Short mmCIF file of C-alpha atoms and ligand atoms in Angstrom, two decimals:
data_model
loop_
_atom_site.label_atom_id
_atom_site.label_comp_id
_atom_site.label_asym_id
_atom_site.label_seq_id
_atom_site.Cartn_x
_atom_site.Cartn_y
_atom_site.Cartn_z
CA MET Y 1 -99.81 95.14 -44.40
CA LYS Y 2 -98.13 98.59 -44.01
CA THR Y 3 -99.76 100.81 -41.54
CA LEU Y 4 -99.97 104.57 -42.53
CA ILE Y 5 -99.60 107.05 -39.81
CA THR Y 6 -101.40 110.29 -40.59
CA ASP Y 7 -102.66 113.42 -38.90
CA SER Y 8 -105.15 114.01 -41.65
CA PRO Y 9 -108.81 113.11 -40.75
CA LEU Y 10 -109.74 113.33 -44.39
CA GLU Y 11 -107.13 110.95 -45.51
CA ALA Y 12 -107.93 108.52 -42.72
CA ALA Y 13 -111.57 108.76 -43.68
CA ALA Y 14 -110.99 108.03 -47.27
CA LEU Y 15 -109.18 104.75 -46.36
CA LEU Y 16 -112.11 103.82 -44.02
CA ILE Y 17 -114.57 104.50 -46.84
CA ALA Y 18 -112.42 102.20 -49.18
CA GLY Y 19 -113.05 99.40 -46.74
CA LYS Y 20 -109.96 99.68 -44.65
CA THR Y 21 -109.46 99.74 -40.82
CA VAL Y 22 -108.36 102.92 -39.29
CA ALA Y 23 -107.51 103.72 -35.51
CA PHE Y 24 -108.50 107.23 -34.40
CA PRO Y 25 -108.20 109.21 -31.24
CA THR Y 26 -111.22 109.81 -28.87
CA GLU Y 27 -111.42 111.50 -25.46
CA THR Y 28 -111.79 108.04 -23.75
CA VAL Y 29 -109.17 105.75 -25.52
CA TYR Y 30 -108.21 105.30 -29.13
CA GLY Y 31 -110.74 103.20 -31.22
CA LEU Y 32 -110.23 100.94 -34.23
CA GLY Y 33 -112.74 101.67 -36.79
CA ALA Y 34 -114.41 100.07 -39.78
CA ALA Y 35 -117.46 101.39 -41.83
CA ILE Y 36 -120.61 99.43 -40.62
CA ASP Y 37 -121.53 98.48 -44.30
CA SER Y 38 -118.20 97.00 -44.98
CA PRO Y 39 -118.22 93.30 -43.85
CA ALA Y 40 -114.56 92.74 -44.87
CA ALA Y 41 -113.35 95.62 -42.74
CA ILE Y 42 -115.46 94.53 -39.71
CA ALA Y 43 -113.80 91.05 -39.96
CA GLU Y 44 -110.48 92.84 -40.15
CA VAL Y 45 -111.23 94.48 -36.89
CA PHE Y 46 -111.89 91.25 -35.13
CA LYS Y 47 -108.82 89.65 -36.71
CA ALA Y 48 -106.37 92.49 -35.92
CA LYS Y 49 -107.30 92.60 -32.25
CA GLY Y 50 -107.86 88.82 -31.88
CA ARG Y 51 -111.24 89.68 -30.46
CA PRO Y 52 -113.74 86.95 -29.69
CA GLN Y 53 -116.65 87.01 -32.38
CA ASP Y 54 -119.31 87.15 -29.67
CA ASN Y 55 -118.09 90.49 -28.41
CA PRO Y 56 -120.19 93.27 -30.09
CA LEU Y 57 -118.61 96.56 -31.45
CA ILE Y 58 -119.78 100.08 -30.51
CA VAL Y 59 -121.06 102.25 -33.28
CA HIS Y 60 -119.80 105.82 -33.42
CA ILE Y 61 -121.64 108.66 -34.90
CA SER Y 62 -120.39 112.23 -35.62
CA THR Y 63 -123.54 114.15 -34.23
CA PRO Y 64 -126.59 112.96 -32.33
CA GLU Y 65 -128.72 113.77 -35.37
CA GLU Y 66 -127.38 110.49 -36.81
CA LEU Y 67 -128.88 108.46 -34.14
CA PRO Y 68 -132.00 107.26 -36.24
CA ARG Y 69 -129.64 105.75 -38.76
CA VAL Y 70 -128.48 103.15 -36.19
CA ALA Y 71 -131.08 102.95 -33.56
CA SER Y 72 -134.68 101.95 -34.37
CA LYS Y 73 -136.30 103.50 -31.19
CA LEU Y 74 -135.19 105.82 -28.33
CA SER Y 75 -137.16 105.43 -25.01
CA PRO Y 76 -137.90 108.74 -23.26
CA GLU Y 77 -135.01 107.95 -20.80
CA ALA Y 78 -132.63 107.40 -23.76
CA GLU Y 79 -133.67 110.76 -25.11
CA LEU Y 80 -132.86 112.52 -21.82
CA LEU Y 81 -129.53 110.89 -21.59
CA VAL Y 82 -128.68 111.87 -25.20
CA SER Y 83 -129.65 115.41 -24.62
CA ARG Y 84 -127.64 115.65 -21.54
CA PHE Y 85 -124.49 113.65 -22.39
CA PHE Y 86 -124.12 113.45 -26.18
CA PRO Y 87 -121.49 114.04 -27.52
CA GLY Y 88 -119.44 112.71 -24.73
CA PRO Y 89 -117.93 109.50 -22.96
CA LEU Y 90 -121.30 107.75 -22.85
CA THR Y 91 -122.44 104.63 -24.88
CA LEU Y 92 -126.06 103.97 -25.01
CA VAL Y 93 -127.35 100.26 -25.86
CA LEU Y 94 -130.45 100.74 -28.11
CA PRO Y 95 -132.62 98.66 -30.35
CA LYS Y 96 -130.67 98.48 -33.57
CA SER Y 97 -131.84 99.75 -36.86
CA ASN Y 98 -131.77 97.51 -40.17
CA GLU Y 99 -128.66 99.59 -41.29
CA VAL Y 100 -126.56 98.08 -38.53
CA PRO Y 101 -125.51 94.44 -39.51
CA TYR Y 102 -125.34 91.57 -36.98
CA ALA Y 103 -121.69 91.21 -37.62
CA VAL Y 104 -121.37 94.57 -35.60
CA THR Y 105 -123.66 93.53 -32.81
CA ALA Y 106 -122.55 89.87 -32.52
CA GLY Y 107 -126.01 88.78 -33.53
CA LEU Y 108 -127.79 90.95 -30.85
CA ASP Y 109 -130.95 93.16 -31.75
CA SER Y 110 -129.37 96.02 -29.88
CA VAL Y 111 -126.37 98.20 -30.58
CA GLY Y 112 -124.03 100.25 -28.45
CA VAL Y 113 -123.92 103.86 -29.81
CA ARG Y 114 -121.49 106.61 -28.95
CA CYS Y 115 -120.92 110.16 -30.14
CA PRO Y 116 -117.42 111.26 -29.08
CA ALA Y 117 -116.72 114.79 -27.97
CA HIS Y 118 -113.18 115.04 -29.45
CA PRO Y 119 -112.45 117.46 -32.26
CA VAL Y 120 -110.29 115.02 -34.25
CA ALA Y 121 -112.79 112.13 -33.86
CA HIS Y 122 -115.68 114.59 -34.76
CA GLU Y 123 -113.86 115.60 -37.91
CA PHE Y 124 -112.89 112.06 -38.95
CA LEU Y 125 -116.37 110.67 -38.45
CA LYS Y 126 -117.89 113.57 -40.27
CA CYS Y 127 -115.70 112.78 -43.22
CA CYS Y 128 -116.60 109.16 -43.07
CA HIS Y 129 -120.28 109.86 -43.94
CA THR Y 130 -121.13 106.40 -42.38
CA PRO Y 131 -121.54 105.25 -38.86
CA VAL Y 132 -118.21 103.54 -37.73
CA ALA Y 133 -118.01 100.45 -35.71
CA ALA Y 134 -115.03 100.72 -33.36
CA PRO Y 135 -113.87 98.86 -30.35
CA SER Y 136 -110.78 99.94 -28.38
CA ALA Y 137 -107.58 99.89 -30.54
CA ASN Y 138 -105.67 97.39 -28.58
CA ARG Y 139 -104.79 93.58 -28.86
CA SER Y 140 -107.72 91.91 -27.13
CA GLY Y 141 -107.14 91.53 -23.35
CA ARG Y 142 -104.46 94.05 -23.23
CA PRO Y 143 -104.88 97.62 -21.58
CA SER Y 144 -106.63 99.96 -23.92
CA ALA Y 145 -104.44 102.37 -26.04
CA THR Y 146 -104.48 106.01 -24.73
CA SER Y 147 -101.77 107.15 -27.25
CA TRP Y 148 -101.19 106.66 -30.80
CA GLU Y 149 -97.86 105.13 -30.08
CA ALA Y 150 -99.63 102.50 -27.93
CA VAL Y 151 -101.80 101.65 -30.82
CA ARG Y 152 -98.76 101.25 -33.10
CA ASN Y 153 -97.17 99.03 -30.43
CA ASP Y 154 -100.20 96.65 -30.47
CA LEU Y 155 -101.43 96.79 -34.12
CA ASP Y 156 -98.53 98.00 -36.45
CA GLY Y 157 -98.90 95.90 -39.73
CA ARG Y 158 -102.26 94.69 -38.66
CA ILE Y 159 -104.39 97.76 -39.64
CA ALA Y 160 -104.45 100.02 -42.52
CA ALA Y 161 -103.73 103.34 -40.76
CA ILE Y 162 -103.56 105.30 -37.41
CA LEU Y 163 -104.99 108.73 -37.27
CA LYS Y 164 -102.58 110.64 -34.90
CA GLY Y 165 -103.92 112.70 -32.17
CA SER Y 166 -102.96 113.70 -28.65
CA ASN Y 167 -103.06 111.41 -25.70
CA SER Y 168 -106.64 110.48 -24.51
CA ARG Y 169 -107.89 113.01 -21.97
CA ILE Y 170 -109.88 110.56 -20.04
CA GLY Y 171 -107.95 107.46 -20.41
CA LEU Y 172 -110.67 104.83 -19.58
CA GLU Y 173 -113.45 103.44 -21.87
CA SER Y 174 -116.91 104.98 -22.05
CA THR Y 175 -119.75 104.43 -19.52
CA ILE Y 176 -122.20 102.05 -20.90
CA VAL Y 177 -125.93 102.29 -20.12
CA ASP Y 178 -128.51 99.85 -21.49
CA CYS Y 179 -131.67 101.49 -22.46
CA THR Y 180 -133.44 98.54 -23.92
CA GLY Y 181 -135.20 97.51 -20.67
CA PRO Y 182 -137.90 99.14 -18.51
CA ASN Y 183 -135.23 100.93 -16.42
CA PRO Y 184 -131.86 101.91 -17.75
CA VAL Y 185 -128.91 99.89 -16.36
CA MET Y 186 -125.31 100.95 -16.12
CA LEU Y 187 -123.37 98.07 -17.70
CA ARG Y 188 -119.82 99.61 -17.53
CA ALA Y 189 -118.70 102.40 -15.25
CA GLY Y 190 -116.70 105.27 -16.92
CA ALA Y 191 -116.14 108.90 -16.78
CA ILE Y 192 -119.88 109.70 -16.83
CA THR Y 193 -120.51 108.71 -13.29
CA LEU Y 194 -123.37 106.74 -11.71
CA GLU Y 195 -124.15 109.76 -9.61
CA GLU Y 196 -124.18 112.00 -12.71
CA LEU Y 197 -126.51 109.55 -14.53
CA GLN Y 198 -128.91 109.35 -11.44
CA GLU Y 199 -129.22 113.08 -11.46
CA VAL Y 200 -130.86 112.78 -14.82
CA ILE Y 201 -132.68 109.39 -14.09
CA PRO Y 202 -132.68 108.57 -10.43
CA ALA Y 203 -133.78 104.83 -11.35
CA ILE Y 204 -130.50 104.10 -12.94
CA THR Y 205 -128.70 101.10 -11.16
CA PRO Y 206 -125.40 99.51 -11.95
CA ALA Y 207 -125.76 95.86 -13.49
CA GLY Y 208 -125.89 93.23 -10.77
CA LYS Y 209 -124.22 89.90 -11.05
CA THR Y 210 -125.63 87.86 -13.90
CA GLN Y 211 -127.59 84.91 -12.42
CA LYS Y 212 -126.67 81.36 -13.85
CA ASN Y 213 -128.33 80.44 -17.00
CA GLU Y 214 -129.27 84.25 -17.58
CA PRO Y 215 -127.85 85.65 -20.83
CA LEU Y 216 -125.02 88.11 -20.28
CA LYS Y 217 -126.08 91.78 -20.58
CA SER Y 218 -122.75 92.82 -22.03
CA PRO Y 219 -121.13 89.91 -23.65
CA GLY Y 220 -117.55 91.61 -23.63
CA LEU Y 221 -117.50 91.91 -20.04
CA LYS Y 222 -116.96 88.08 -19.47
CA TYR Y 223 -113.51 88.35 -21.01
CA PRO Y 224 -110.20 89.23 -19.19
CA HIS Y 225 -109.43 92.79 -19.88
CA TYR Y 226 -106.95 95.67 -19.42
CA ALA Y 227 -104.15 93.14 -18.48
CA PRO Y 228 -100.51 94.01 -18.61
CA ARG Y 229 -97.98 91.20 -18.69
CA ALA Y 230 -97.15 91.81 -15.07
CA THR Y 231 -99.37 90.44 -12.26
CA VAL Y 232 -101.63 93.14 -10.91
CA VAL Y 233 -102.45 93.15 -7.20
CA THR Y 234 -104.87 95.47 -5.68
CA HIS Y 235 -105.04 96.93 -2.24
CA GLU Y 236 -107.35 99.24 -0.37
CA GLN Y 237 -106.17 102.69 0.65
CA GLY Y 238 -103.87 102.76 3.78
CA LYS Y 239 -103.26 99.07 3.62
CA SER Y 240 -99.67 98.64 2.56
CA PRO Y 241 -99.08 95.53 0.68
CA ALA Y 242 -96.04 93.16 1.33
CA LEU Y 243 -93.76 93.76 -1.72
CA THR Y 244 -92.27 91.28 -3.85
CA PRO Y 245 -89.06 91.97 -6.08
CA ASP Y 246 -89.24 93.78 -9.41
CA SER Y 247 -92.51 95.33 -8.49
CA ALA Y 248 -94.15 98.79 -9.34
CA TRP Y 249 -96.98 100.71 -7.58
CA ILE Y 250 -99.67 103.29 -8.72
CA GLY Y 251 -102.09 105.01 -6.57
CA LEU Y 252 -103.32 108.25 -4.93
CA GLY Y 253 -101.44 107.97 -1.47
CA VAL Y 254 -97.90 107.52 -0.43
CA PRO Y 255 -96.03 104.60 -2.37
CA PRO Y 256 -94.72 101.67 -0.22
CA VAL Y 257 -91.14 102.03 0.70
CA GLY Y 258 -88.57 100.33 -1.58
CA ILE Y 259 -90.34 100.65 -4.80
CA THR Y 260 -88.47 102.29 -7.73
CA ILE Y 261 -91.28 102.24 -10.53
CA LYS Y 262 -94.10 104.28 -8.86
CA LYS Y 263 -96.81 106.87 -9.85
CA THR Y 264 -98.45 108.87 -7.34
CA CYS Y 265 -101.48 110.53 -9.01
CA ILE Y 266 -102.86 113.80 -7.72
CA SER Y 267 -106.45 113.25 -8.59
CA LEU Y 268 -108.80 110.52 -9.82
CA ASP Y 269 -108.74 112.27 -13.22
CA GLU Y 270 -105.04 111.83 -13.35
CA TYR Y 271 -105.19 108.15 -12.10
CA ALA Y 272 -107.70 107.44 -14.91
CA GLN Y 273 -105.62 109.25 -17.60
CA GLU Y 274 -102.44 107.55 -16.57
CA LEU Y 275 -103.39 103.85 -15.49
CA PHE Y 276 -103.15 102.11 -18.87
CA SER Y 277 -99.96 104.04 -19.98
CA PHE Y 278 -98.43 103.03 -16.67
CA PHE Y 279 -99.33 99.45 -17.31
CA ARG Y 280 -97.59 99.59 -20.69
CA HIS Y 281 -94.52 101.32 -19.26
CA CYS Y 282 -94.13 98.56 -16.54
CA ASP Y 283 -94.33 95.93 -19.27
CA ARG Y 284 -91.48 97.61 -21.15
CA GLU Y 285 -89.47 97.65 -17.80
CA ALA Y 286 -90.23 93.92 -17.39
CA VAL Y 287 -91.86 94.57 -13.99
CA GLN Y 288 -93.22 91.49 -12.49
CA THR Y 289 -95.91 92.77 -10.18
CA ILE Y 290 -97.77 96.04 -10.22
CA TYR Y 291 -99.58 97.00 -6.83
CA CYS Y 292 -102.46 99.32 -7.34
CA GLU Y 293 -104.22 101.21 -4.81
CA LEU Y 294 -107.98 101.04 -5.02
CA PRO Y 295 -109.73 104.48 -4.79
CA PRO Y 296 -113.09 104.67 -2.92
CA GLU Y 297 -116.02 103.28 -4.96
CA LYS Y 298 -117.80 106.63 -5.87
CA GLY Y 299 -117.62 109.08 -8.92
CA LEU Y 300 -114.76 108.30 -11.29
CA GLY Y 301 -113.25 105.88 -8.61
CA ARG Y 302 -115.89 103.37 -9.48
CA ALA Y 303 -114.56 103.09 -13.02
CA ILE Y 304 -110.88 102.89 -11.92
CA ARG Y 305 -111.78 100.12 -9.42
CA ASP Y 306 -113.68 98.24 -12.05
CA ARG Y 307 -110.66 98.28 -14.45
CA LEU Y 308 -108.12 97.36 -11.62
CA ASN Y 309 -110.25 94.52 -10.36
CA ARG Y 310 -110.59 93.17 -13.88
CA ALA Y 311 -106.87 93.69 -14.62
CA ALA Y 312 -106.15 91.77 -11.37
CA GLY Y 313 -108.58 88.87 -12.30
CA ASN Y 314 -110.49 89.81 -8.98
CA HIS Y 315 -113.91 89.34 -10.87
P1 AMP D 401 -114.67 98.03 -26.20
O1 AMP D 401 -115.28 98.71 -27.45
O2 AMP D 401 -113.45 97.18 -26.51
O3 AMP D 401 -114.48 98.97 -25.07
O4 AMP D 401 -115.93 97.03 -25.86
C1 AMP D 401 -117.17 97.32 -26.00
C2 AMP D 401 -117.96 96.97 -24.91
O5 AMP D 401 -119.31 97.25 -25.14
C3 AMP D 401 -118.01 95.39 -24.76
O6 AMP D 401 -117.83 95.12 -23.24
C4 AMP D 401 -119.45 94.97 -25.31
O7 AMP D 401 -119.87 93.76 -24.62
C5 AMP D 401 -120.35 96.29 -24.97
N1 AMP D 401 -121.37 96.26 -25.92
C6 AMP D 401 -121.32 96.65 -27.21
N2 AMP D 401 -122.49 96.48 -27.96
C7 AMP D 401 -123.29 96.15 -26.86
C8 AMP D 401 -124.66 95.72 -26.88
N3 AMP D 401 -125.47 95.77 -27.99
N4 AMP D 401 -125.17 95.22 -25.79
C9 AMP D 401 -124.56 95.28 -24.66
N5 AMP D 401 -123.22 95.45 -24.69
C10 AMP D 401 -122.76 95.89 -25.75
MG1 MG D 402 -111.81 97.05 -25.40
#
């Protein structure tokens, strides 16, 4: 299939309405969208990405007013989170409505819902006139795409279109909060930090390790993720790693001596924004090992640590 590259949200939306797959920019990472009422397009999303069938897709809406179409009920806590953080980089897991097919939720009775705060995403979703199921627009297991060129590298010829936008401002996937239980639980760290969530609902906790025989709260989190072809090795701040040849480094501090491909980030925001594009750059340069400095586990540092640990296969 020929992949059309366009900067027109209207043209991209027309393709989606016609049952095709369309990648689009958001403030977190690029998404690969399909209309929730198009089983063929949803199947194409799984096929194009090579995504395991039991990994549910997040449904995107253009405004919070569309929530009743996709969620059957909002708890008072969910209402609070919506009023504080929608639109924005937060996904809420809610009881699904009848309009959301099980093909989107991988058989679950809940649905992940997000309302992006990105002008092009908003315009595109508005023109679609339907909620849009969209995982990240990368081949499964690879780092998420934070530019339209990265989407093209992974998915050219496998999807109908790419809606061009600027590079993703945040660079890491949304924070996910499960609002289906008695207390909301943070399933995935992201740009909306645990501290910000707790300002609104003090009882929110991060998901603990799943016990043996207990069903997984977020099926997708069991798969390897965010991995470049190079081996990722993490180290704590101030603990310089022993280097191997053909290696690269990214972090906030001073790079180890003797490394040529390196990226010192001046803030956590920059670290998040640059991480996946640095991984992809290292792959193009045939780097063997990428050393990554772990930031402290607070604020946005929690999300960066999570992605680094997963890329390194540390958990
Ligand atoms: P991605 O869109 O590629 O960033 O992945 C979406 C993530 O959201 C995966 O880790 C899914 O497991 C998670 N997710 C989506 N829907 C649900 C749901 N209904 N319940 C729990 N987790 C979900
Ligand atoms: Mg993903």
